[in-house]
Short mmCIF file of C-alpha atoms in Angstrom, two decimals:
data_model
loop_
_atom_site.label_atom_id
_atom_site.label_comp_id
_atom_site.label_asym_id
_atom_site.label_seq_id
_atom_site.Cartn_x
_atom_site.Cartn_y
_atom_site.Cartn_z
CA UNK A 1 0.00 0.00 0.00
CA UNK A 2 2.57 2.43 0.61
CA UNK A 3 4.71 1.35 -2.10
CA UNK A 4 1.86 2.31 -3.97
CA UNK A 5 0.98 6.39 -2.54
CA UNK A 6 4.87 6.72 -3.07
CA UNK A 7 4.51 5.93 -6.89
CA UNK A 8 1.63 8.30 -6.74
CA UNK A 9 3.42 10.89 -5.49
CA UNK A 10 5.90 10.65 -7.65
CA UNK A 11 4.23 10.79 -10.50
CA UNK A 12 2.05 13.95 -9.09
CA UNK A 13 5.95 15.42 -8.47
CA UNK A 14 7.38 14.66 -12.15
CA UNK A 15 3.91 16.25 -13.21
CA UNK A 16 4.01 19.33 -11.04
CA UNK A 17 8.23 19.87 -11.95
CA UNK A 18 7.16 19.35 -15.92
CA UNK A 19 4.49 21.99 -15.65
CA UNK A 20 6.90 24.33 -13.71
CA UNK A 21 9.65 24.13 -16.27
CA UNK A 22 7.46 24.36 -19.09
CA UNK A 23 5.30 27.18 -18.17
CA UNK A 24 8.75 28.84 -17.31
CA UNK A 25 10.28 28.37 -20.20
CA UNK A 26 7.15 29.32 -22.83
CA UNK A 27 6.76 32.88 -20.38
CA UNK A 28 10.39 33.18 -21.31
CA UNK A 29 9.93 33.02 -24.47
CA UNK A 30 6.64 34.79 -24.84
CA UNK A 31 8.88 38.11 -22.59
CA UNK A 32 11.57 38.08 -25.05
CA UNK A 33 9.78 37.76 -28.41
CA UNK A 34 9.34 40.60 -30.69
CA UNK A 35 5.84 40.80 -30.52
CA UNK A 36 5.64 41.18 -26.43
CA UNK A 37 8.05 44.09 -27.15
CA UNK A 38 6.05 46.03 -29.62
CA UNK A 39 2.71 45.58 -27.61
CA UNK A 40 4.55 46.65 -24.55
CA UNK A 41 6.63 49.71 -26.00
CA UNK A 42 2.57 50.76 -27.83
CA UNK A 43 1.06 51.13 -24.54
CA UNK A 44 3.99 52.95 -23.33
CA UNK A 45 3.85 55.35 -26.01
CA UNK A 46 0.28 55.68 -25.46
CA UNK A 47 0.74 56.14 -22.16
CA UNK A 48 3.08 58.84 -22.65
CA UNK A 49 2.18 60.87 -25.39
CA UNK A 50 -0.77 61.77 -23.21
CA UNK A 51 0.75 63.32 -20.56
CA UNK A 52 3.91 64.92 -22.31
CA UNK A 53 1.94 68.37 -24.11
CA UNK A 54 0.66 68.69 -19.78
CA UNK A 55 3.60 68.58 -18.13
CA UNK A 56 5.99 70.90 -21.16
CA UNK A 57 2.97 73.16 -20.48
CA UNK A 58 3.82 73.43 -16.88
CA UNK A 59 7.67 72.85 -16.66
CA UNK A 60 8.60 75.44 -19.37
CA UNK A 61 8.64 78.95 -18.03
CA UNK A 62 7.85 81.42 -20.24
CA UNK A 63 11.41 83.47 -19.78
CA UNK A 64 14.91 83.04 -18.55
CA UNK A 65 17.57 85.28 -17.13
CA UNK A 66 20.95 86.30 -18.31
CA UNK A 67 23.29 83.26 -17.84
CA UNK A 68 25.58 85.22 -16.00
CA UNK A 69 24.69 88.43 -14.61
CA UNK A 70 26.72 91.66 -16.57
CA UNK A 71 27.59 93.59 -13.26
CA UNK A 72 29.62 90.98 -11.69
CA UNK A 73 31.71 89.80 -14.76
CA UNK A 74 35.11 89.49 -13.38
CA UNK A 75 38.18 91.84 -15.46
CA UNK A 76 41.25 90.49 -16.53
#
């Protein structure tokens, strides 16, 4: 009888490890194909292009300064 559950759960074990290496294996190769990559880098876009006209809008100030100011220009 026991010699019997341990065949069992062996079985249930190769099964389970199979699975495991499979599944890992066809994510693998699902992450690094060409076509994950273009639906990912669409959505990003998507994503983005949104919210880039908002935030130049508010990050851009409307004027600048001197880059150095004219008084305090050391003489040589």
């Amino acid at each position: 009888m026991l010699n019997r559950v341990c065949q069992i759960l062996s079985i249930l074990s190769f099964l389970m490890v199979t699975s495991v290496i499979g599944g890992g294996y066809f994510g693998y190769k699902y992450v690094t194909s060409e076509q994950f990559k273009s639906k990912l880098m669409k959505e990003v876009m998507g994503n983005v292009t949104g919210l880039m006209p908002k935030v130049l809008d508010q990050g851009l100030p409307d004027m600048t300064g001197p880059s150095l100011p004219a008084t305090s220009l050391p003489k040589f």
